[in-house]
PDB file of C-alpha atoms in Angstrom:
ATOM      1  CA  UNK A   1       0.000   0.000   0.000  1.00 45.00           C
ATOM      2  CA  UNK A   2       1.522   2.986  -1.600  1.00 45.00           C
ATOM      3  CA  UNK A   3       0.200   6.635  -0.315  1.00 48.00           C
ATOM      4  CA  UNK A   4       1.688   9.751  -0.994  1.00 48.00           C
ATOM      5  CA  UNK A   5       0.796  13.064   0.276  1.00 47.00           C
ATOM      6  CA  UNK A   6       1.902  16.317  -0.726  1.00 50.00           C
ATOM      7  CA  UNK A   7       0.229  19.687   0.723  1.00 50.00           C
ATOM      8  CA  UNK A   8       1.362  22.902  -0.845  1.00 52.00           C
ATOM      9  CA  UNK A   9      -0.105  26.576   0.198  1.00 51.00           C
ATOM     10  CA  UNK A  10       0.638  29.019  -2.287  1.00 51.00           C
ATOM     11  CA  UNK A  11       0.147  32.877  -1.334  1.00 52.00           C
ATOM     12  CA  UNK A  12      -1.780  34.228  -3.435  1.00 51.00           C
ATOM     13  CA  UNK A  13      -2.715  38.172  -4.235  1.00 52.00           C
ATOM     14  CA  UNK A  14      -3.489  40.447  -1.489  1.00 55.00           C
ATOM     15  CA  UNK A  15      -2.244  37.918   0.837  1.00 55.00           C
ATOM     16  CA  UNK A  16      -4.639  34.987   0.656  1.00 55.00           C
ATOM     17  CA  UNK A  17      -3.553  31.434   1.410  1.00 55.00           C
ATOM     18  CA  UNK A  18      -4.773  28.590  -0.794  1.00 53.00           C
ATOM     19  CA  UNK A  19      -3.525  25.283   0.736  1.00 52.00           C
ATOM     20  CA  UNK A  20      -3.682  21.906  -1.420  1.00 52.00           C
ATOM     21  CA  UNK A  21      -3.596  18.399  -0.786  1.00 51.00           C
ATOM     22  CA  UNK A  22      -2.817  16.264  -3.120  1.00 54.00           C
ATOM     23  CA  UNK A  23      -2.862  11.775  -2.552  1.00 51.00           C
ATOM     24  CA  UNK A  24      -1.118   9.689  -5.276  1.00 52.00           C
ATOM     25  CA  UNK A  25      -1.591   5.966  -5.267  1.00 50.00           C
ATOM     26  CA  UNK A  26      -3.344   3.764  -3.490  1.00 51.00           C
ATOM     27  CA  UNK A  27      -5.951   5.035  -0.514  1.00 47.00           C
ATOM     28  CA  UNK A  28      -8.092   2.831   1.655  1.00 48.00           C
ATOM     29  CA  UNK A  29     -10.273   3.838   3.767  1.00 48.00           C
ATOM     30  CA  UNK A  30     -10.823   1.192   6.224  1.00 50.00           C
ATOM     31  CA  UNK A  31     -13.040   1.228   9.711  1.00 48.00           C
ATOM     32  CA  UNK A  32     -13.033  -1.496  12.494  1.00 50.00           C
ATOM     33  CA  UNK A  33     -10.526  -2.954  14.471  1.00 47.00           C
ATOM     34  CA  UNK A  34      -7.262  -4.202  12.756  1.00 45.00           C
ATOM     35  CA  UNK A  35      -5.167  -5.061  15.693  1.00 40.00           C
ATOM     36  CA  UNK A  36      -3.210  -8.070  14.402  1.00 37.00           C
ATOM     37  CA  UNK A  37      -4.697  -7.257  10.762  1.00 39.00           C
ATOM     38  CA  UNK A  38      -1.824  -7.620   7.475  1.00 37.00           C
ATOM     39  CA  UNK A  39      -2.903  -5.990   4.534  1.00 48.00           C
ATOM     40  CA  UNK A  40      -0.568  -7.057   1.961  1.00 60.00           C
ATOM     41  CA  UNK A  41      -2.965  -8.643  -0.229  1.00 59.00           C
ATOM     42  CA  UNK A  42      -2.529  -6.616  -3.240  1.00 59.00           C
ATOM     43  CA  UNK A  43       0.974  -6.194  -3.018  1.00 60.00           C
ATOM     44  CA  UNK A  44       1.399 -10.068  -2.698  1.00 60.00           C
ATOM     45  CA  UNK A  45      -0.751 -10.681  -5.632  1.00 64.00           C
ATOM     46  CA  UNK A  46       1.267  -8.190  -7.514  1.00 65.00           C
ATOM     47  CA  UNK A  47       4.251  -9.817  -7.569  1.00 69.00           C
ATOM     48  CA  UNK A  48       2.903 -13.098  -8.228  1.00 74.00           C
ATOM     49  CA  UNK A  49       1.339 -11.377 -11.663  1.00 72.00           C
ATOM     50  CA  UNK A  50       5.058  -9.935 -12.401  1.00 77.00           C
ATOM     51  CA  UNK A  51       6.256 -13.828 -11.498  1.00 82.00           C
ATOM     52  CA  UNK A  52       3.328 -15.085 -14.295  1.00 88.00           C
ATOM     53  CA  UNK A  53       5.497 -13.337 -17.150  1.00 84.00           C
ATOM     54  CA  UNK A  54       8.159 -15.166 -16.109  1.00 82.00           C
ATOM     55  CA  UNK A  55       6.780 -18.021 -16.233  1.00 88.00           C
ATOM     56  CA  UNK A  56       9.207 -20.676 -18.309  1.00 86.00           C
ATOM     57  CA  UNK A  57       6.983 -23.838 -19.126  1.00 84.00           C
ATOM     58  CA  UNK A  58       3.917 -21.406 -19.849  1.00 88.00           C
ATOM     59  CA  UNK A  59       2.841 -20.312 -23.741  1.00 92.00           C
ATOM     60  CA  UNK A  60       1.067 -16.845 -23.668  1.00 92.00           C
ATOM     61  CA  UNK A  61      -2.466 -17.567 -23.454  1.00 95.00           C
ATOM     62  CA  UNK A  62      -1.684 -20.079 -20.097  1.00 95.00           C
ATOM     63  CA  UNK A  63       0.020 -17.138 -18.670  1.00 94.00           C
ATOM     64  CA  UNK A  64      -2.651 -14.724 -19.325  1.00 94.00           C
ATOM     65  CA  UNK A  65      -5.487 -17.110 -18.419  1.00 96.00           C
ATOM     66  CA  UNK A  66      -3.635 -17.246 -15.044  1.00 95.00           C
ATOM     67  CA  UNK A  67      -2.785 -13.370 -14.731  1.00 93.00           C
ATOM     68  CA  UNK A  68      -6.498 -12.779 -14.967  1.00 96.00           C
ATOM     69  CA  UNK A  69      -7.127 -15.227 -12.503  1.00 96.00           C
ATOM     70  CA  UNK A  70      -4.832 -13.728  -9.841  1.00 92.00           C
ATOM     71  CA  UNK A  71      -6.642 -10.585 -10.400  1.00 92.00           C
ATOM     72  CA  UNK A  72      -9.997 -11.849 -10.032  1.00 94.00           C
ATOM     73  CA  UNK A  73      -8.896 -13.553  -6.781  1.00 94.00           C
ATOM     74  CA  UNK A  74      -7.237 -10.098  -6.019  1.00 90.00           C
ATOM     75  CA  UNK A  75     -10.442  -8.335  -6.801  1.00 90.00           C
ATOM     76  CA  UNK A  76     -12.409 -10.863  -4.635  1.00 92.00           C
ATOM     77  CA  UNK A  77      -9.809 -10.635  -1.357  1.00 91.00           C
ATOM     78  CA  UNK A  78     -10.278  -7.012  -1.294  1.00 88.00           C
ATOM     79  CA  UNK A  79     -13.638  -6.860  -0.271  1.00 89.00           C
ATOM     80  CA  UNK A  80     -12.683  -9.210   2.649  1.00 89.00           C
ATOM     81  CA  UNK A  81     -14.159  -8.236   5.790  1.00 90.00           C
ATOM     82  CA  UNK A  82     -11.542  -6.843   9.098  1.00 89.00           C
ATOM     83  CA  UNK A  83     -12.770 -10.753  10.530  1.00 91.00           C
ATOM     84  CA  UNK A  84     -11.288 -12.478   7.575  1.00 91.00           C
ATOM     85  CA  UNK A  85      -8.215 -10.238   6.509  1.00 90.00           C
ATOM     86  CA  UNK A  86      -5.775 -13.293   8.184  1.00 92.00           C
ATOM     87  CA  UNK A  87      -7.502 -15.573   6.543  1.00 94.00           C
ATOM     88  CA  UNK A  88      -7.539 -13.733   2.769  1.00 92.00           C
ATOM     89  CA  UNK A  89      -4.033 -13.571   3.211  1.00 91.00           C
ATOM     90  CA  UNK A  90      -3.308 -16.986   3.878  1.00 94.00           C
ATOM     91  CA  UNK A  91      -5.152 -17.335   0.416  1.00 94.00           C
ATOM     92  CA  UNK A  92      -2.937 -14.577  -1.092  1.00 92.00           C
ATOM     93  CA  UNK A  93       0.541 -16.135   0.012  1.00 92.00           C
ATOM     94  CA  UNK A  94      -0.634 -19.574  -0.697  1.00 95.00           C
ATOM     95  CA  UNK A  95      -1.445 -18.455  -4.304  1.00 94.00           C
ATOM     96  CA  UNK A  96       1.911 -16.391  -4.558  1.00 92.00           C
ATOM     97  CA  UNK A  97       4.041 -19.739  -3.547  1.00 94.00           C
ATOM     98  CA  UNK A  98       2.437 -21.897  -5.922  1.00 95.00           C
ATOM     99  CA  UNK A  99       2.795 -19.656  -8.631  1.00 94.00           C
ATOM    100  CA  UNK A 100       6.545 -19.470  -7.211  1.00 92.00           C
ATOM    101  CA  UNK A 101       7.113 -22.874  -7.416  1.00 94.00           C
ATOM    102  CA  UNK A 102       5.734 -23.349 -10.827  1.00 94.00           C
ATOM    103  CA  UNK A 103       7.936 -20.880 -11.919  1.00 92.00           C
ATOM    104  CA  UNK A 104      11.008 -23.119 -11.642  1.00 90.00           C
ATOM    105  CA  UNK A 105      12.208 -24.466 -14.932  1.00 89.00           C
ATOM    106  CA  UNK A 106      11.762 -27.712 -13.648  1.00 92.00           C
ATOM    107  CA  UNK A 107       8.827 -27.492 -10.802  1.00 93.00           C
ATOM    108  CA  UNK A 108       8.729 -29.654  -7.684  1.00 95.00           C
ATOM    109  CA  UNK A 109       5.193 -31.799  -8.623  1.00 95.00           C
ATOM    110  CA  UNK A 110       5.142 -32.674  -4.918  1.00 96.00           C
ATOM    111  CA  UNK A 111       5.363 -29.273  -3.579  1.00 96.00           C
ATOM    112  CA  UNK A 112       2.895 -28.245  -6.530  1.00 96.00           C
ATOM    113  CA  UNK A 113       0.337 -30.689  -5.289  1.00 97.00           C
ATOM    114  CA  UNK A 114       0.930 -29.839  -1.520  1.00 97.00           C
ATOM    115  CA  UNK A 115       0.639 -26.300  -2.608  1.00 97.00           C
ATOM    116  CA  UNK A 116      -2.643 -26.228  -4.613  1.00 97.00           C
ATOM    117  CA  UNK A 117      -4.489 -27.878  -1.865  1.00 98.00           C
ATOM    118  CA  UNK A 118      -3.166 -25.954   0.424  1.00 97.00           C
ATOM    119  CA  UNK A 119      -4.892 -23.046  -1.384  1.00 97.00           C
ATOM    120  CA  UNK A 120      -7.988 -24.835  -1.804  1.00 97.00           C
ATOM    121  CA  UNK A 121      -8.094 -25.361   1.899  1.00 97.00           C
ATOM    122  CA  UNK A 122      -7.099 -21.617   2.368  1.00 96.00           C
ATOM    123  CA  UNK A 123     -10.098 -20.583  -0.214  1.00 97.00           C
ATOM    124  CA  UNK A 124     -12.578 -22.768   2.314  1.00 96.00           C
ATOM    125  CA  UNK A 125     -11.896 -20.192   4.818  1.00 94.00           C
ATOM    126  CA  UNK A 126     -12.908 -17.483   3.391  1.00 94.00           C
ATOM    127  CA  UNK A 127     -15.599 -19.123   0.940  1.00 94.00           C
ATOM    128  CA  UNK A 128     -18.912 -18.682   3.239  1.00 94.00           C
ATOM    129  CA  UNK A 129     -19.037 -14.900   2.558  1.00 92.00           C
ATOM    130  CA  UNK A 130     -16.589 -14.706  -0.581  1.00 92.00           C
ATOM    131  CA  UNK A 131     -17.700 -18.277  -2.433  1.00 94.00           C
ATOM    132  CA  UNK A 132     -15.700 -16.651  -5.304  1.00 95.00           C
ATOM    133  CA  UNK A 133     -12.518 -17.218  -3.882  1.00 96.00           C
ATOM    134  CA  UNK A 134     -12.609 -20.665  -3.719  1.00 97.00           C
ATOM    135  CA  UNK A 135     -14.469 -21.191  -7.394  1.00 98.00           C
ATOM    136  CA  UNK A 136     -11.062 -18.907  -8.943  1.00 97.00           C
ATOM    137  CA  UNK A 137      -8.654 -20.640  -6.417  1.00 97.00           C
ATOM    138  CA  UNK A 138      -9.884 -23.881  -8.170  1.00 98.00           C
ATOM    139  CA  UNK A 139      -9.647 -22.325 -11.819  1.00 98.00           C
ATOM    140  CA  UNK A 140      -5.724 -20.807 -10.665  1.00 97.00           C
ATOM    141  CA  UNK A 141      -5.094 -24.748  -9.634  1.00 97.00           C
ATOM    142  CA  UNK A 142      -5.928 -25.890 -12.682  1.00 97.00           C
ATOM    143  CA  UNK A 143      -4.290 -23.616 -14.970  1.00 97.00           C
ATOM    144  CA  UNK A 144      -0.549 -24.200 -12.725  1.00 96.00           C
ATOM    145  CA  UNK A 145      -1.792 -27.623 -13.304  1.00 96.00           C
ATOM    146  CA  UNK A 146      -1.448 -27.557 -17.042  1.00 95.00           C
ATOM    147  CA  UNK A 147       1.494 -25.539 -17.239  1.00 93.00           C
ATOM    148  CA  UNK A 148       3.273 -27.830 -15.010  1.00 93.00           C
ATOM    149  CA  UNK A 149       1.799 -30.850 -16.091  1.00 90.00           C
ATOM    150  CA  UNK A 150       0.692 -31.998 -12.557  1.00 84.00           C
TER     151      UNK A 150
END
């Protein structure tokens, strides 16, 4: 989460002040309580779309299939409420290893397989108010399935 603020006042004729703010990036405006709260969902799933390009065993159309995936699960982690953030998360890093892993040029299946249910089994705790996660969890398995042929 990137946030940057900049305030300028400018004195203007006969002595007025004009102050502006100005925010680049990304703002959230969150209520609740967050004690123990991380997050670094977006930022996780970034990286793991910059990891997709670099994907070795992947043709283009795998590689988008599964950037549009990670975004959708993005999309649907966001709107995860302060009770589940831990949990969304755990979905978020558990996606960002296995797309790790499949990244090597030549993948560890086991890890792979460990990994994907492991994110299925993250996606089941957050699926009673975000069913989504789990239905695009299952698509991202799939897809790291067939470009690691696992």
């Amino acid at each position: 989460m990137s946030v940057f603020n900049q305030t300028n006042q400018h004195v203007g004729t006969q002595n007025n002040i004009v102050n502006e703010t100005r925010n680049e990036g990304d703002t959230f405006n969150m209520s609740g309580d967050f004690r123990g709260a991380n997050v670094n969902i977006k930022s996780t799933l970034n990286n793991v779309t910059q990891t997709i390009g670099a994907l070795p065993n992947a043709d283009d159309s795998l590689k988008e299939e599964l950037s549009k995936l990670i975004q959708q699960l993005n999309d649907t982690l966001q709107q995860a409420p302060a009770e589940k953030a831990e949990a969304a998360e755990a979905v978020a890093k558990t996606a960002e290893v296995l797309v790790q892993t499949s990244a090597a040029e030549k993948p560890n299946k086991t890890l792979l397989e460990i990994t994907g249910k492991g994110l299925l089994e993250a996606s089941k705790a957050v699926a009673d108010i975000m069913p989504t996660a789990l239905k695009v969890a299952t698509q991202i398995v799939a897809v790291v399935g067939k470009i690691t042929g696992v």
